[in-house]
CSV table of C-alpha atoms in Angstrom, one decimal:
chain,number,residue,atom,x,y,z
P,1,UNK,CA,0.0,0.0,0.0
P,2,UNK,CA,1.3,3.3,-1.2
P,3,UNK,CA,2.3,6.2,1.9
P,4,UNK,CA,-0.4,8.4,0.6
P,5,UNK,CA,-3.4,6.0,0.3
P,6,UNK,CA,-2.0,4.7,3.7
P,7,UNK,CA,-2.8,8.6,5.0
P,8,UNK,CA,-6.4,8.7,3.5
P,9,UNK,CA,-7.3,5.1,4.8
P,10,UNK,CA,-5.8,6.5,8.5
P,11,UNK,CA,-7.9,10.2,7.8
P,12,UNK,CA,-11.0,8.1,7.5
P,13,UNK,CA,-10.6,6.5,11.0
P,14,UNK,CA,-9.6,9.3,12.8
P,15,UNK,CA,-11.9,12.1,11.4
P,16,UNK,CA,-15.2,11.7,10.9
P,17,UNK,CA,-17.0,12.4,7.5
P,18,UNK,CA,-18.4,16.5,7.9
P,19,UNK,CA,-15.5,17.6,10.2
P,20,UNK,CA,-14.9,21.4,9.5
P,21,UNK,CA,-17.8,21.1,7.0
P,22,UNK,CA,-20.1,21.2,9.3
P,23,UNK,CA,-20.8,24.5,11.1
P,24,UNK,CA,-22.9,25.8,14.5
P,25,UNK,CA,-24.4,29.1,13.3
P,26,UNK,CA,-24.7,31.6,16.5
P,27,UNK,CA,-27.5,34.1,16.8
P,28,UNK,CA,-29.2,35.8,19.4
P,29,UNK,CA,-32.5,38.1,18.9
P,30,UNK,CA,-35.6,39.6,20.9
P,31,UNK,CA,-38.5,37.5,21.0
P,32,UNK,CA,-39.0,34.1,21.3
P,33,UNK,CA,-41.4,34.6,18.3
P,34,UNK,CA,-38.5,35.8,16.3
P,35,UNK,CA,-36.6,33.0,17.2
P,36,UNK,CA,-39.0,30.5,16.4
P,37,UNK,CA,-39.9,32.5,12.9
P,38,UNK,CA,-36.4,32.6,12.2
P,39,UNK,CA,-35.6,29.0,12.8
P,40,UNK,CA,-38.8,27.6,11.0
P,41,UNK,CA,-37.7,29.5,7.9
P,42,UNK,CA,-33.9,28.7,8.3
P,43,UNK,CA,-35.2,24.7,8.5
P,44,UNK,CA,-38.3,24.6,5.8
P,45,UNK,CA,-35.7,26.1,2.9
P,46,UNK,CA,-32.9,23.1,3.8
P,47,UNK,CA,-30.4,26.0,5.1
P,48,UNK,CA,-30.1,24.3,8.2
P,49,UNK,CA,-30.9,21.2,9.3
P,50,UNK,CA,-31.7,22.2,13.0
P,51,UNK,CA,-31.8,25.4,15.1
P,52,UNK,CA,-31.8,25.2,19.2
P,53,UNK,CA,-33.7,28.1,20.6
P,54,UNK,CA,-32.3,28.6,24.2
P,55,UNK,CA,-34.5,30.6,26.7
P,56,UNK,CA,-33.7,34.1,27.9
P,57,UNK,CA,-30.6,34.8,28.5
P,58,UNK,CA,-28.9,38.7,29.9
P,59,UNK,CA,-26.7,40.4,27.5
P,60,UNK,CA,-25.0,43.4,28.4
P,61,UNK,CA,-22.7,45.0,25.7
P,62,UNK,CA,-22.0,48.4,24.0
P,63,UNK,CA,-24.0,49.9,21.3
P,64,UNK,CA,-23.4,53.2,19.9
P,65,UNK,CA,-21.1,54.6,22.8
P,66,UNK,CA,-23.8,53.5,25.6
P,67,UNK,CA,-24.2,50.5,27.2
P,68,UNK,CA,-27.3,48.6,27.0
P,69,UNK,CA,-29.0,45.5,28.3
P,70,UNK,CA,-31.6,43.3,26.8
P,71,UNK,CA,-33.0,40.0,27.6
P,72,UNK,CA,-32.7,37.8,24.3
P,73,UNK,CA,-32.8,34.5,22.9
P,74,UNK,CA,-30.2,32.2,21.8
P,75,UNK,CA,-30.3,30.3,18.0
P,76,UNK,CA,-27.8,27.6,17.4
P,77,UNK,CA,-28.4,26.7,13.7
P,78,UNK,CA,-26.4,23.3,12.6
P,79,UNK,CA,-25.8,23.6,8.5
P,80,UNK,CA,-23.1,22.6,6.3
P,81,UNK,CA,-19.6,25.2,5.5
P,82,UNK,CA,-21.7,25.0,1.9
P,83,UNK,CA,-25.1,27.2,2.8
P,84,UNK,CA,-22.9,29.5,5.5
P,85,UNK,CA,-23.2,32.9,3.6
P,86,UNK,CA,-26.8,32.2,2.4
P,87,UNK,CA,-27.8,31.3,5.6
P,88,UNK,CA,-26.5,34.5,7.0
P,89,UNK,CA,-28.0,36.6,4.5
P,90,UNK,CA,-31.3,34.6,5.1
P,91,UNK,CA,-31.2,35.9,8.9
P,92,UNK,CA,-30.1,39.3,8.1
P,93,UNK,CA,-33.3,39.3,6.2
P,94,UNK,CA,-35.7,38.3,9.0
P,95,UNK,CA,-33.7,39.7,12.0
P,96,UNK,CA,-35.3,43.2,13.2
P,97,UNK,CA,-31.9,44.5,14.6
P,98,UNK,CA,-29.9,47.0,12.7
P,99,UNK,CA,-26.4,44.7,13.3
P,100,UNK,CA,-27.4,41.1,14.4
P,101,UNK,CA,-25.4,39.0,15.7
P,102,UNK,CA,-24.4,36.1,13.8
P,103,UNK,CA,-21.0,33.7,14.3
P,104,UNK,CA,-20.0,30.4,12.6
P,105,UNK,CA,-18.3,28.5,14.9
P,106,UNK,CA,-16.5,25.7,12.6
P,107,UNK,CA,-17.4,21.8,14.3
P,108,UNK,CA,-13.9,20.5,15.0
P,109,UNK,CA,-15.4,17.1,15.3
P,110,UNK,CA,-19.0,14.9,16.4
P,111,UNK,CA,-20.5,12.1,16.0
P,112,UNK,CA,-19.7,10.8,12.1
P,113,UNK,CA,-23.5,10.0,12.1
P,114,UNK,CA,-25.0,13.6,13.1
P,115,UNK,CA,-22.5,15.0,10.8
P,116,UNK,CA,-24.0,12.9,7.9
P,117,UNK,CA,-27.4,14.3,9.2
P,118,UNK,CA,-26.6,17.6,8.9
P,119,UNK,CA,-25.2,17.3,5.7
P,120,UNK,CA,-28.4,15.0,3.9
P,121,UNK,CA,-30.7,17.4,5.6
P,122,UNK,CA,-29.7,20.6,4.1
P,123,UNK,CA,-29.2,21.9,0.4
């Protein structure tokens, strides 16, 4: 067996099919209705294949020399490196704040068979 297909076969084992494919989209917004709105749309067009809505949480942060706080809600969207800037645009869209907050956080690993979910679930 040749060095290089030794690699791949060894790449197979130790990462799992989706790594740094898939991604955790980060969002936070108002209402829990906005939330929910936002998630339905982001999983009914195959953007993402799941959203968490997490319950209020307290942000405190800076916005335009003042600092604020707001009770908000937190979306984790699963989707695939593929439908990142589409997906992003798609919240900009729907998201009633001026600057929303949205981060990709890259999966560095998971199970190999949620990854594969992700990925047949989405466009």
């Amino acid at each position: 067996m040749s060095p290089v297909i030794f690699l791949i076969q060894i790449l197979k084992i130790i990462l799992p099919i989706g790594v740094f494919m898939v991604s955790v989209i980060y969002s936070t917004t108002d209402t829990l209705e906005t939330a929910r709105t936002i998630a339905r749309c982001l999983v009914t067009e195959k953007l993402v294949a799941c959203v968490h809505i997490l319950p209020k949480i307290e942000s405190i942060y800076r916005w335009q020399g003042k600092i604020e706080e707001a009770t908000e809600y937190v979306l984790l969207a699963k989707t695939m490196k593929r439908n990142i800037q589409q997906t992003i645009q798609r919240i900009r869209t729907l998201h009633p704040y001026e600057v929303p907050e949205i981060l990709v956080l890259p999966a560095v690993g998971g199970l190999k068979e949620y990854l594969e979910y992700v990925d047949v679930e989405t466009l």
